Coordinates of C-alpha atoms in Angstrom, one line a residue:
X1 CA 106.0 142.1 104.8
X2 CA 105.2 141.3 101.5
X3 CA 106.3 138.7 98.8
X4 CA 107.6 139.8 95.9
X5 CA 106.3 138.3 92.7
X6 CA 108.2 135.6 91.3
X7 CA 110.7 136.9 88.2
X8 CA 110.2 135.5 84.5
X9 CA 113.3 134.2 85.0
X10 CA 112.4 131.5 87.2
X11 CA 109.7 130.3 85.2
X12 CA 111.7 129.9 82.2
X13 CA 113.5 126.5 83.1
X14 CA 109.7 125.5 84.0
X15 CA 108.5 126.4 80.2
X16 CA 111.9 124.5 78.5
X17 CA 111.3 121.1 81.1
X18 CA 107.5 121.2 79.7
X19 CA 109.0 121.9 75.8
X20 CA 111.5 119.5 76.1
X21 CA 109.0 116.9 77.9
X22 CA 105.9 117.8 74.6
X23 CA 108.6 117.0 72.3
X24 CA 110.0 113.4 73.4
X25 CA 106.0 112.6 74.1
X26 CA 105.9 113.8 70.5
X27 CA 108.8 111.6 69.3
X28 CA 107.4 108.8 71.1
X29 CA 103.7 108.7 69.2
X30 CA 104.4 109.9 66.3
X31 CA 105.4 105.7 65.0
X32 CA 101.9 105.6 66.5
X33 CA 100.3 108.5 64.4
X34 CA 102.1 107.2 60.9
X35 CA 101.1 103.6 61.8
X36 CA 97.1 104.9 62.2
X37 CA 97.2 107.2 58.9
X38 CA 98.8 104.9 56.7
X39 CA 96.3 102.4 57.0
X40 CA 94.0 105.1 55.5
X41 CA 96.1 105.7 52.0
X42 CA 96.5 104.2 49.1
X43 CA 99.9 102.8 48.2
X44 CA 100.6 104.8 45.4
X45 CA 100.5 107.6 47.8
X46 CA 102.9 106.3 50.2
X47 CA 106.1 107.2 48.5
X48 CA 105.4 110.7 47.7
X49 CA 107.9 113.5 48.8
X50 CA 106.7 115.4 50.6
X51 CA 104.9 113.1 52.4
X52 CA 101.1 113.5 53.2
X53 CA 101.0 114.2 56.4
X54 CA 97.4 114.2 56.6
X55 CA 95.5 112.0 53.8
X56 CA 93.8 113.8 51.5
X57 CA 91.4 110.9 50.6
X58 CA 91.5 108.6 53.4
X59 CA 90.7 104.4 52.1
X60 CA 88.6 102.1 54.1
X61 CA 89.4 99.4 51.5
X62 CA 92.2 98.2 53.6
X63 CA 90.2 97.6 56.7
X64 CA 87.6 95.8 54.5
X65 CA 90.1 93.4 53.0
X66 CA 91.5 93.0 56.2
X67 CA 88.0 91.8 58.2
X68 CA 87.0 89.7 55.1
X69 CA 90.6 88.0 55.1
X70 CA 89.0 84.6 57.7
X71 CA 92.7 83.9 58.2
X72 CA 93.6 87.1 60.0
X73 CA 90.3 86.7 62.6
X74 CA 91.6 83.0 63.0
X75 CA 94.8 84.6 64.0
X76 CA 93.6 87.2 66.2
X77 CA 91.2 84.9 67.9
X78 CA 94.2 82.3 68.8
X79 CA 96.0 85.4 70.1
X80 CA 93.2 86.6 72.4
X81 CA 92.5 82.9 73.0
X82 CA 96.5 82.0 74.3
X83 CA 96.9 85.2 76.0
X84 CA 93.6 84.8 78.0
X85 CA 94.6 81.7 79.5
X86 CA 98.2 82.4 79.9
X87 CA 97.2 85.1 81.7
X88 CA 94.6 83.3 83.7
X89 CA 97.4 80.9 84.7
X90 CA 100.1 82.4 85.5
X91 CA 97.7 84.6 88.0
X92 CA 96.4 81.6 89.6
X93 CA 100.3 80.2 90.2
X94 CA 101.9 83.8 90.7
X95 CA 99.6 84.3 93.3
X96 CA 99.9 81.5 95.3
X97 CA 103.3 81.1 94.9
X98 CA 103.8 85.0 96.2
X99 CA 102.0 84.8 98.9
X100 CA 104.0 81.3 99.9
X101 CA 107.7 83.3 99.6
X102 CA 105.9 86.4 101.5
X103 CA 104.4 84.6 104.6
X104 CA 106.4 81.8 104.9
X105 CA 110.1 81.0 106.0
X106 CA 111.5 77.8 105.0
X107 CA 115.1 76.7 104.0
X108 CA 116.6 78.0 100.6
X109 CA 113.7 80.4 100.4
X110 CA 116.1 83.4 99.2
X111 CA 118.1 80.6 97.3
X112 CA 114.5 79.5 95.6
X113 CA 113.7 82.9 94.7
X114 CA 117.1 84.0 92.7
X115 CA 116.5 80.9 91.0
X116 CA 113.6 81.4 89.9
X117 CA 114.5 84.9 88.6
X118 CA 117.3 83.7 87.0
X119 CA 116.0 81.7 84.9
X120 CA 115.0 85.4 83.0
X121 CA 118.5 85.6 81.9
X122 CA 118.6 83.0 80.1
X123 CA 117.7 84.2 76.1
X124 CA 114.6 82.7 74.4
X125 CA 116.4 81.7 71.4
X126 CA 118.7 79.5 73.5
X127 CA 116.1 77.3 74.8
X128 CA 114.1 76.7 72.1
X129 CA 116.3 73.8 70.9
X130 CA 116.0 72.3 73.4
X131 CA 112.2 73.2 73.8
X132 CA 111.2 71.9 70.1
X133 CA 112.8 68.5 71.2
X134 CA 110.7 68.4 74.2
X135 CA 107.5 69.6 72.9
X136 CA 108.1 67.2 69.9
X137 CA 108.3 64.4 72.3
X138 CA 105.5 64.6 74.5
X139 CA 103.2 65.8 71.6
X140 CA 102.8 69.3 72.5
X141 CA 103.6 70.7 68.7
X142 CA 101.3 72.5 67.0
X143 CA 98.8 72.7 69.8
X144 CA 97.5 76.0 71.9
X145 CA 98.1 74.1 74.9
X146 CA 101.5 73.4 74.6
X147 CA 102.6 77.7 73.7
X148 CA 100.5 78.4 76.7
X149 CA 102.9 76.6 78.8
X150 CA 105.8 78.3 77.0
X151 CA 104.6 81.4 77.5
X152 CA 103.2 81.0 81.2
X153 CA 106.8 79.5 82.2
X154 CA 108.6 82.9 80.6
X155 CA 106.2 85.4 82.2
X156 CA 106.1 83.3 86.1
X157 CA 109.4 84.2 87.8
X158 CA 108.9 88.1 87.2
X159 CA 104.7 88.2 87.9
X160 CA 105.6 86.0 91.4
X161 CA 108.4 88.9 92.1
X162 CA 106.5 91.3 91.4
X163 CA 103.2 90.0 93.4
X164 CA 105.1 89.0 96.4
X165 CA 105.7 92.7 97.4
X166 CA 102.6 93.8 97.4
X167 CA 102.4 90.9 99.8
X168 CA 105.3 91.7 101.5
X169 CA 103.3 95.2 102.5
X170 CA 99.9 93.7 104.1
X171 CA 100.5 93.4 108.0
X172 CA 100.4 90.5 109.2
X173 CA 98.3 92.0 112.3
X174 CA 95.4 91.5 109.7
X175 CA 95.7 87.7 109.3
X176 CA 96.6 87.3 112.7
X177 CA 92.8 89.4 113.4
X178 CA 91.0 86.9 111.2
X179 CA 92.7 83.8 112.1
X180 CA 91.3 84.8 115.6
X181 CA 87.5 85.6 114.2
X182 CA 88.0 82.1 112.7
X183 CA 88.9 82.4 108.8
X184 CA 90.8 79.8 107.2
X185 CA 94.1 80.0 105.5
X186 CA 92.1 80.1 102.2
X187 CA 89.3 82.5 103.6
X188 CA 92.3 84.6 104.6
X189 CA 93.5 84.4 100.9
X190 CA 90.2 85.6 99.1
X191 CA 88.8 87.2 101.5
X192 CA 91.6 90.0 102.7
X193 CA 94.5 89.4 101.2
X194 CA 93.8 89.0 97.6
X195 CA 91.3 91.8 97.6
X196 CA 93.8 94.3 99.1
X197 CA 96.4 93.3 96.0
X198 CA 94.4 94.5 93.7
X199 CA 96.9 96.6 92.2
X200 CA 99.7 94.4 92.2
X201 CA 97.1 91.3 90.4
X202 CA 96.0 94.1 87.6
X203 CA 99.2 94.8 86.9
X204 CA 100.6 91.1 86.7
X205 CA 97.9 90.2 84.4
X206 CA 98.8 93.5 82.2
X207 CA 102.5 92.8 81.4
X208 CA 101.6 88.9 81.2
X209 CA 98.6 89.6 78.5
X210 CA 101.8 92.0 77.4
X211 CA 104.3 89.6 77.1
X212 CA 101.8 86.7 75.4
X213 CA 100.3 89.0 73.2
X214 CA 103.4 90.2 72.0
X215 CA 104.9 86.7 71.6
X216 CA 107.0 86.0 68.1
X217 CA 109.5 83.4 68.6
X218 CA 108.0 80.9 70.8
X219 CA 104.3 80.8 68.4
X220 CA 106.5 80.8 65.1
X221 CA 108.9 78.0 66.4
X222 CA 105.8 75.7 68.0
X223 CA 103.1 75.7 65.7
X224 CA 104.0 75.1 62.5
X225 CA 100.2 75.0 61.3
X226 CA 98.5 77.8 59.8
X227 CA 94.9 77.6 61.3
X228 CA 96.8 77.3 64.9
X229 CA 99.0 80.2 64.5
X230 CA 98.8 83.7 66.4
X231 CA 98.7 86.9 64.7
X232 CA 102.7 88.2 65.3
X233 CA 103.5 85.0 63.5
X234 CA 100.6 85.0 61.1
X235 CA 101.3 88.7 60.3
X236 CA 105.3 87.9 59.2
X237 CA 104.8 85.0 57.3
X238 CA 100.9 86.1 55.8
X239 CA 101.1 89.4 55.3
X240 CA 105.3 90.7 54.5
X241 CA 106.5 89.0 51.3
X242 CA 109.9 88.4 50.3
X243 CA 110.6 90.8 47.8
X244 CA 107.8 94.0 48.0
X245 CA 105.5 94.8 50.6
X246 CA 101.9 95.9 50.8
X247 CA 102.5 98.5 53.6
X248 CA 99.1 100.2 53.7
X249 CA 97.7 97.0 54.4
X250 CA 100.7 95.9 57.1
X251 CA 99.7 99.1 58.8
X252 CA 95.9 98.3 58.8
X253 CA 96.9 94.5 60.6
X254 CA 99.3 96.7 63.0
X255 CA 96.5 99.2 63.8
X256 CA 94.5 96.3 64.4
X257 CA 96.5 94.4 66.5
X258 CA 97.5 97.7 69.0
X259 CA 93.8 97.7 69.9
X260 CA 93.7 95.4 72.7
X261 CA 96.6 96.7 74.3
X262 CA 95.6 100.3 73.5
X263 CA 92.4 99.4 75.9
X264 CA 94.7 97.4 78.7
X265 CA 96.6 101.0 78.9
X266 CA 93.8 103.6 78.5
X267 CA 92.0 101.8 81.5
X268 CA 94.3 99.8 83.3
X269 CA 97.6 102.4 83.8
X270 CA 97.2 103.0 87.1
X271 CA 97.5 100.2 88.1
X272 CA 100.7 98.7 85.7
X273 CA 102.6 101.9 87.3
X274 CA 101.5 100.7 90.8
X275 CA 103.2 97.3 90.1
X276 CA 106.1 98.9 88.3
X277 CA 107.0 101.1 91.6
X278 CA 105.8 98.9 94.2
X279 CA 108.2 98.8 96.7
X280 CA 110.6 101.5 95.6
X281 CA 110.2 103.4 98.5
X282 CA 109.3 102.1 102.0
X283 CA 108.1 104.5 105.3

């Protein structure tokens, strides 16, 4: 016997979930869109009703008094600089301290791990008080150093979480195979295990580069110093006066400072959803 063909009418919800879908992907770039062609117009352009849309005679001045501005390069260089090697860090610890919580059984171990998660709940803005009085103490103000190990202890408890399940789904038959073919506990470690959480490392480095690169409070409360400063703070207090703004040329430093994030996504996506959904179902 033969099928009959589907009706139209059963591929009408199909056609309103992929409208409906096309417009909130629409909604969501669209800040993106007005952010990239605004950089491109002039100011006195920016207020017209109806709004240009597309520009009509697109401006590279911004971008050229943004790239010959040697503040803003210092700025984005610190940022690339601290979120490199808060990302390096917190990697190095994140893994390591995973892989401890995944293979090993000790006392308070559940205990140890709520505790370390949370310590997310606690706002920024309450502990940097108490932060600034530390830092100031030990001499960590106004260095790179010292925001590094902000930033490293605020993106730690959720990277070692989110690490220690991809642990949590290597068998153990595997280590138990190359402890027998002679591999030491640190062979084991860069050797099989390490290399099979691939996913789960990309994406820890992803949302800590995230987190660090995306940093305000923490850079804008402990470094005070202009030549030391990142670009979230270096764009609010450089760039966005008090009483009028230059928004062409905020848009250009916003453009700018998308880029490297921008990359992490175009390239790196698969992996950031792997961490994101690792473990939310299980055979």
């Amino acid at each position: 016997m033969q099928r009959s063909a589907p009706s139209s009418k059963s591929k009408l919800p199909n056609l309103g979930q992929y409208a409906g879908l096309l417009v909130f992907i629409l909604f969501l770039i669209f800040p993106l869109y007005w952010m990239f062609v605004t950089s491109f117009k002039d100011n006195s352009v920016l207020f017209q009703i109806p709004p240009e849309w597309i520009p009509k005679k697109p401006v590279l001045a911004h971008y050229v008094k943004l790239f010959a501005d040697n503040y803003f390069v210092i700025y984005y260089r610190n940022s690339l600089f601290v979120s490199g090697c808060t990302t390096l860090i917190t990697l190095l610890v994140a893994m390591f301290a995973g892989y401890g919580f995944s293979r090993f059984h000790f006392k308070f171990k559940n205990f140890l791990m709520f505790a370390i998660l949370s310590t997310q709940m606690l706002p920024v803005v309450s502990l940097l008080i108490a932060l600034y009085a530390m830092y100031k103490s030990y001499g960590l103000l106004n260095t790179h150093a010292g925001l590094v190990i902000a930033l490293t202890t605020a993106s730690l408890p959720f990277s070692i979480w989110m690490i220690k399940v991809f642990f949590d789904n290597i068998p153990h038959s595997l280590e138990e195979a190359a402890k027998i073919d002679g591999c030491s506990r640190f062979g084991i470690l860069f050797r099989i295990i390490f290399p099979l959480s691939k996913p789960g490392i990309f994406s820890v480095g992803i949302y800590t580069f995230i987190l660090s690169w995306d940093d305000l409070l923490y850079s804008l409360t402990l470094i005070n110093k202009d030549n030391l400063r990142t670009l979230n703070p270096g764009i609010s207090i450089r760039y966005m006066g008090e009483v009028a703004y230059d928004w062409a040329n905020i848009m250009t430093v916003c453009v700018t400072a998308t880029i490297p994030i921008v990359i992490l996504f175009l390239f790196f996506q698969k992996y950031m959803v792997a961490g994101l959904t690792a473990g939310a179902v299980k055979e």
